[in-house]
Tab-separated table of C-alpha atoms in Angstrom:
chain	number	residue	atom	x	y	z
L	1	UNK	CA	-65.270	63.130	-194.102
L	2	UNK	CA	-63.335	65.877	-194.246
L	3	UNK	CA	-61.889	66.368	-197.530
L	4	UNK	CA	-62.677	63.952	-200.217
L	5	UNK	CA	-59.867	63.946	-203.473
L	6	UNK	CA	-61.970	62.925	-206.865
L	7	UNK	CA	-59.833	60.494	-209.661
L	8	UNK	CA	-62.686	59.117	-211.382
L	9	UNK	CA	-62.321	59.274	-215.200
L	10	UNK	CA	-65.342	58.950	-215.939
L	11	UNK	CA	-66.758	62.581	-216.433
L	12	UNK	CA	-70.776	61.598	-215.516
L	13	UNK	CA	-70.060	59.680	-212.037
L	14	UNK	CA	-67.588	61.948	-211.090
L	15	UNK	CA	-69.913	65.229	-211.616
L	16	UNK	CA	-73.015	63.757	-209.943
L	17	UNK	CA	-70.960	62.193	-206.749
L	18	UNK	CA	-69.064	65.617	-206.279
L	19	UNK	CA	-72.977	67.156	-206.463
L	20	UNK	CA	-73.886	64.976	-203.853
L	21	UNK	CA	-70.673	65.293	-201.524
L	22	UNK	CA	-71.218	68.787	-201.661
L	23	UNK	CA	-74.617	69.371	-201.054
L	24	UNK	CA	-73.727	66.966	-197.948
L	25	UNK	CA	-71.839	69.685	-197.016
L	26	UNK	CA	-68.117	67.800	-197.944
L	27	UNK	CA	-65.103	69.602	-199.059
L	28	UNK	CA	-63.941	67.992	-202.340
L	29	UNK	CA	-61.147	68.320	-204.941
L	30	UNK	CA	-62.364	69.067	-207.033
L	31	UNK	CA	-65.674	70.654	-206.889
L	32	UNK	CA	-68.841	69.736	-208.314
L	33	UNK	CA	-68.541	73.180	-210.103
L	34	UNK	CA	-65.161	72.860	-211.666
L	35	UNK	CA	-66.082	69.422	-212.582
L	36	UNK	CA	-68.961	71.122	-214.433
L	37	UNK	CA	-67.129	73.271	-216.111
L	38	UNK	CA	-64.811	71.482	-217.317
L	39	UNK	CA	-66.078	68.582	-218.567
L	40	UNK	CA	-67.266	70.648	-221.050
L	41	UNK	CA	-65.418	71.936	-223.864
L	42	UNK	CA	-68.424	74.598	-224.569
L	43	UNK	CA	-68.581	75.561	-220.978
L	44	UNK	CA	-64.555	75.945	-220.321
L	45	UNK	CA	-64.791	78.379	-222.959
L	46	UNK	CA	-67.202	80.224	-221.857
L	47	UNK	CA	-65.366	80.627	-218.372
L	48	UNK	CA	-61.837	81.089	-219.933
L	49	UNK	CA	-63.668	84.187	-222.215
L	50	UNK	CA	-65.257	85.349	-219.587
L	51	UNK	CA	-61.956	85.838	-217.632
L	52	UNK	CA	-60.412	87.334	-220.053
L	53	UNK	CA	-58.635	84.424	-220.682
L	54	UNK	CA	-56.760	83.900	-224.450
L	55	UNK	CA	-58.183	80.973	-226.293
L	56	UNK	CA	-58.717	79.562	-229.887
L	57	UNK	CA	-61.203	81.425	-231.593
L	58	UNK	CA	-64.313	79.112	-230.986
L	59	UNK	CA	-68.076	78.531	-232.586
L	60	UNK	CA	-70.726	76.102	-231.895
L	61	UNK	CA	-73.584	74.623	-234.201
L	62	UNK	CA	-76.488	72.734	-234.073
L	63	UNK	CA	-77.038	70.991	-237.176
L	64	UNK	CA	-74.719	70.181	-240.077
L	65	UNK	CA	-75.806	73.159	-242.142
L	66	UNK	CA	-75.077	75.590	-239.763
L	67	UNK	CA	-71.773	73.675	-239.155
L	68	UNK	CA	-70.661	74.178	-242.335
L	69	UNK	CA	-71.271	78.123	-242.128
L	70	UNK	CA	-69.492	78.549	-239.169
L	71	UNK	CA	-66.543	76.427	-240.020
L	72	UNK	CA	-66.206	78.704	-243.233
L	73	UNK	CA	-66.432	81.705	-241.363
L	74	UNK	CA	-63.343	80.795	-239.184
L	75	UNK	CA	-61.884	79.592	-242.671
L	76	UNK	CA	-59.760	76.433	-243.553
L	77	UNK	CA	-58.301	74.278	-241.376
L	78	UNK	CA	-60.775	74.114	-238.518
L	79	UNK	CA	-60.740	71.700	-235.656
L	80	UNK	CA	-64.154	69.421	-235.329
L	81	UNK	CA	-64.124	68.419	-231.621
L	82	UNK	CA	-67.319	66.567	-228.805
L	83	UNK	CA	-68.293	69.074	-226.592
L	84	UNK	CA	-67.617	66.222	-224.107
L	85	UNK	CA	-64.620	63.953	-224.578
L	86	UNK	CA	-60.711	63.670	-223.529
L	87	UNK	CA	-57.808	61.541	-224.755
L	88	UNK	CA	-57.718	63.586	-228.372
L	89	UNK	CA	-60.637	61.077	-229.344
L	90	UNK	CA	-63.521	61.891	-232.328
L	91	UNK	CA	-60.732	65.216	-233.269
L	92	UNK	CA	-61.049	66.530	-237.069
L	93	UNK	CA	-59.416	68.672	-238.302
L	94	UNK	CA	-60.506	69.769	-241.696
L	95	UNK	CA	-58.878	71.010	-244.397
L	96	UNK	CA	-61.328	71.694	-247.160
L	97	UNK	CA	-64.759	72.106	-247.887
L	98	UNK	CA	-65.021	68.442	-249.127
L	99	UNK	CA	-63.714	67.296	-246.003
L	100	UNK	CA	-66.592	69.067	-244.261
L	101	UNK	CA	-69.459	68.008	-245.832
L	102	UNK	CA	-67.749	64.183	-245.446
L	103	UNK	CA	-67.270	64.427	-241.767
L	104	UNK	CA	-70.323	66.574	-241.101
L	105	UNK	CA	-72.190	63.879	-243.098
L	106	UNK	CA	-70.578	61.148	-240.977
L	107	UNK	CA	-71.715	63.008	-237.147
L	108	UNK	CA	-75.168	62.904	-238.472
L	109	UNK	CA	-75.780	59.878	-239.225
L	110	UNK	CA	-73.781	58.330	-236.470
L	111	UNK	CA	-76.499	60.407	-234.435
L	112	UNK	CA	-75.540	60.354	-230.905
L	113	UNK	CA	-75.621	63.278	-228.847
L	114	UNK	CA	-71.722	63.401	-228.854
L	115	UNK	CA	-72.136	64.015	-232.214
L	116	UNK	CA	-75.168	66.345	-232.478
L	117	UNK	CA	-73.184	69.393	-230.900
L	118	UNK	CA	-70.616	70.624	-233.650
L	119	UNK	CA	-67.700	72.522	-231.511
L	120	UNK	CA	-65.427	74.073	-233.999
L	121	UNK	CA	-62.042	75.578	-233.086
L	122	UNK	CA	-59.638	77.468	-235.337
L	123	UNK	CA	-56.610	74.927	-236.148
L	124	UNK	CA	-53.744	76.867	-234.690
L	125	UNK	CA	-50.428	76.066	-236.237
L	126	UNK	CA	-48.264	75.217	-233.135
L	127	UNK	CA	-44.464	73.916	-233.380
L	128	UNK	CA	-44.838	70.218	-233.187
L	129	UNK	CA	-45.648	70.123	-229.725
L	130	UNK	CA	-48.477	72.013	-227.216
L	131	UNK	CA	-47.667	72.247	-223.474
L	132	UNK	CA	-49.552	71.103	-220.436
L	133	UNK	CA	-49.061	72.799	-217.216
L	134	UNK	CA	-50.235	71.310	-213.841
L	135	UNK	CA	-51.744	74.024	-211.406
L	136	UNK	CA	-52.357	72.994	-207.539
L	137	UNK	CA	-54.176	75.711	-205.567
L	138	UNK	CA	-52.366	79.225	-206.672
L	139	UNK	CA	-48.879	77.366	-207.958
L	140	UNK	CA	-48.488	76.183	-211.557
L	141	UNK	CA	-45.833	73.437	-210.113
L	142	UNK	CA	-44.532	71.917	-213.134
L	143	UNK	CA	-45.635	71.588	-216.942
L	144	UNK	CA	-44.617	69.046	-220.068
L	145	UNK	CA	-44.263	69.808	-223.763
L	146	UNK	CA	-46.190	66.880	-225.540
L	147	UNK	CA	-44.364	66.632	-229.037
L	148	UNK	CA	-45.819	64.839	-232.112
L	149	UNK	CA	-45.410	65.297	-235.659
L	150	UNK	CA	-49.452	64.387	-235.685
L	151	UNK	CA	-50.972	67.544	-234.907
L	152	UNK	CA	-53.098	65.737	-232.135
L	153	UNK	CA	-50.163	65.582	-229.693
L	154	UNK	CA	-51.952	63.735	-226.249
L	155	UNK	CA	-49.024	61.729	-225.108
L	156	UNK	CA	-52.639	58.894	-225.117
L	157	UNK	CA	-51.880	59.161	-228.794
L	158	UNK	CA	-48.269	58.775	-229.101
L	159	UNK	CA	-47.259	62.596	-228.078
L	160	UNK	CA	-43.446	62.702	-226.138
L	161	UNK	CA	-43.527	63.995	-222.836
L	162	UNK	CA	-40.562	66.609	-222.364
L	163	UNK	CA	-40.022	69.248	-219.586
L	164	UNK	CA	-41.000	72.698	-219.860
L	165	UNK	CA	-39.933	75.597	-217.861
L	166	UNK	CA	-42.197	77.612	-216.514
L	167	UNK	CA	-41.647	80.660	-217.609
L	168	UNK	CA	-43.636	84.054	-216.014
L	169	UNK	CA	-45.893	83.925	-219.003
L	170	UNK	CA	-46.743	80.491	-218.552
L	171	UNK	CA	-47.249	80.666	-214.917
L	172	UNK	CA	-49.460	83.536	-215.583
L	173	UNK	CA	-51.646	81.457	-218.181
L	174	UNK	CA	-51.859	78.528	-215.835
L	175	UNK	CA	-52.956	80.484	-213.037
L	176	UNK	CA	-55.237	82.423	-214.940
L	177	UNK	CA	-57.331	79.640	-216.371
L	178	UNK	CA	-57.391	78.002	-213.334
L	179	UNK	CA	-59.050	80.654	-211.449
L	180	UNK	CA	-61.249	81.273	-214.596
L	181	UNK	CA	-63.184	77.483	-213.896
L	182	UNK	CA	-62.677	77.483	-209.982
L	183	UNK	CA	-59.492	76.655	-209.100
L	184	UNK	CA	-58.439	73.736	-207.599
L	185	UNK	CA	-56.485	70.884	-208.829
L	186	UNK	CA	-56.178	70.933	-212.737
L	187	UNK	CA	-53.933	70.638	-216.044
L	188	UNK	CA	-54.037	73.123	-218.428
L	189	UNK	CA	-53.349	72.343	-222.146
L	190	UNK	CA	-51.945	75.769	-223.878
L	191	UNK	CA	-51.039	76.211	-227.691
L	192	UNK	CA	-48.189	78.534	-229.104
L	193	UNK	CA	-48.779	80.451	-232.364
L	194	UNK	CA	-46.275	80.546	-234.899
L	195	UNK	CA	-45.605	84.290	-233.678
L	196	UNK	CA	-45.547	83.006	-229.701
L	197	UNK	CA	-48.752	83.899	-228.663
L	198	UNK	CA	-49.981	81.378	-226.108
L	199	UNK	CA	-53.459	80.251	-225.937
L	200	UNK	CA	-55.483	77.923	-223.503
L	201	UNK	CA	-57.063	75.222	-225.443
L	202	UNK	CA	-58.478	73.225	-222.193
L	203	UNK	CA	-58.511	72.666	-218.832
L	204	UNK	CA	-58.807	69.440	-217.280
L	205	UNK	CA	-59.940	68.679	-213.846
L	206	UNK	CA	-58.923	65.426	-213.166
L	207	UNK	CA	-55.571	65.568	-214.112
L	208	UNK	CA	-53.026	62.807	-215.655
L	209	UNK	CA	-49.838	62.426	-214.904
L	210	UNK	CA	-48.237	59.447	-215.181
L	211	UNK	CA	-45.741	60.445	-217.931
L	212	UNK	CA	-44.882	63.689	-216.169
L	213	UNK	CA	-43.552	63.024	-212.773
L	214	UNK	CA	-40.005	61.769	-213.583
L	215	UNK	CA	-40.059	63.483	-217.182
L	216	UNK	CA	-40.351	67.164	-214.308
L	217	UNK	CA	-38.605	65.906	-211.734
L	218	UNK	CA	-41.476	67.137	-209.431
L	219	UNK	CA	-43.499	65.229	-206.848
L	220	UNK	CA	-47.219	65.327	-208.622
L	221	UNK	CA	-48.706	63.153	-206.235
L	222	UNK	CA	-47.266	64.861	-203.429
L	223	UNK	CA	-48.232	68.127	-204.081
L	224	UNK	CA	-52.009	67.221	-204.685
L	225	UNK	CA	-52.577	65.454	-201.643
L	226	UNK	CA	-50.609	68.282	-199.976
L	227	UNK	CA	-53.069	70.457	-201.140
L	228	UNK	CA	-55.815	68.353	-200.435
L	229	UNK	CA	-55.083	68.429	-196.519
L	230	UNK	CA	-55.101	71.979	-196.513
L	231	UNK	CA	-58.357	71.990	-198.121
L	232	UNK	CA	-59.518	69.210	-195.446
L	233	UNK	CA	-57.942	71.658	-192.122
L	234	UNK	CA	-60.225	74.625	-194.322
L	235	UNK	CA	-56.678	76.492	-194.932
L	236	UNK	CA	-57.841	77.143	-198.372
């Protein structure tokens, strides 16, 4: 093969065929590493931090106690997410201390390693609505506003997909985070504070958008596989 494009949802199979493609010597989009990277919340993070990249201030326990102490050092409302997970499934956020020791409670007992990790994210106040850019090599070709008047606003859970312009600063975001987890082909979720700050909140590697293409007018499909030929002539 020369260029193989990954869609599998399904975060394990995807990582561990990409591996194997690549150490077969096969160009993929994505790679193996951005795969890695991104299918964790803990490790996109990292990257996006190391970059220099603006994110939600972030901070990871191990058991319930600890939890608790870090979600009180970022103070009232925090966001309780799995390090591994999409679709704005197993989200808290928490409001109180109450509502901590309840939900920490809960994780524990349910016991799984999903729930063993305790990734906690400052809740950031955005306007109704987050935006999701889509970046294909070095362009950020289009991006969506997903509005809710939930706070989780994943168009999976009811958000509205409307256009947004891509402004310098976004474009600059986009990019940014993309080259902070390897580039490629990927979506990249960014929240506004009240006072306009943007921040990345994720990056996603294999990419939705089914409720994007007419709501941008741009041709998502058509631009990836674009891309992916270049990849496959070794233009990029």
């Amino acid at each position: 093969y020369d260029v193989i494009l990954e869609r599998c949802i399904n975060h394990s199979r995807a990582l561990y065929t990409l591996a194997l493609l690549n150490a077969w010597g096969v160009r993929t989009v994505n790679t193996a590493h951005v795969a890695d990277v991104c299918g964790n919340k803990f490790t996109t993070t990292l990257a996006l931090i190391g970059h220099g990249v603006p994110c939600p201030r972030t901070l990871i326990a191990y058991t319930p106690e600890s939890a608790l102490e870090a979600i009180e050092t970022l103070g009232y409302p925090v966001v309780l997410k799995p390090a591994v997970g999409s679709w704005g499934r197993l989200l808290s956020k928490i409001n109180d201390r109450e509502a901590a020791e309840a939900v920490l409670e809960h994780k524990t007992v349910l016991g799984s390693y999903h729930h063993s990790i305790f990734y906690i994210q400052e809740y950031i106040a955005k306007p109704q609505r987050d935006i999701r850019t889509f970046v294909v090599g070095d362009e950020t070709i289009c991006g969506i506003y997903r509005v809710s008047e939930h706070w989780i606003t994943n168009t999976a859970r009811g958000g509205e997909a409307l256009n947004c312009p891509i402004t310098p600063q976004i474009d600059a975001l986009s990019r940014a985070a993309a080259q902070a987890v390897g580039g490629g082909v990927v979506a990249i979720d960014i929240l506004e504070r009240p006072n306009g700050e943007m921040l990345v909140n994720e990056v996603n590697y294999t990419m939705e958008f089914r409720n994007s293409i007419d709501t941008t007018g741009v041709d998502i499909p058509g631009k990836v596989v674009d891309y992916v030929l270049r990849v496959g002539k070794g233009e990029v």
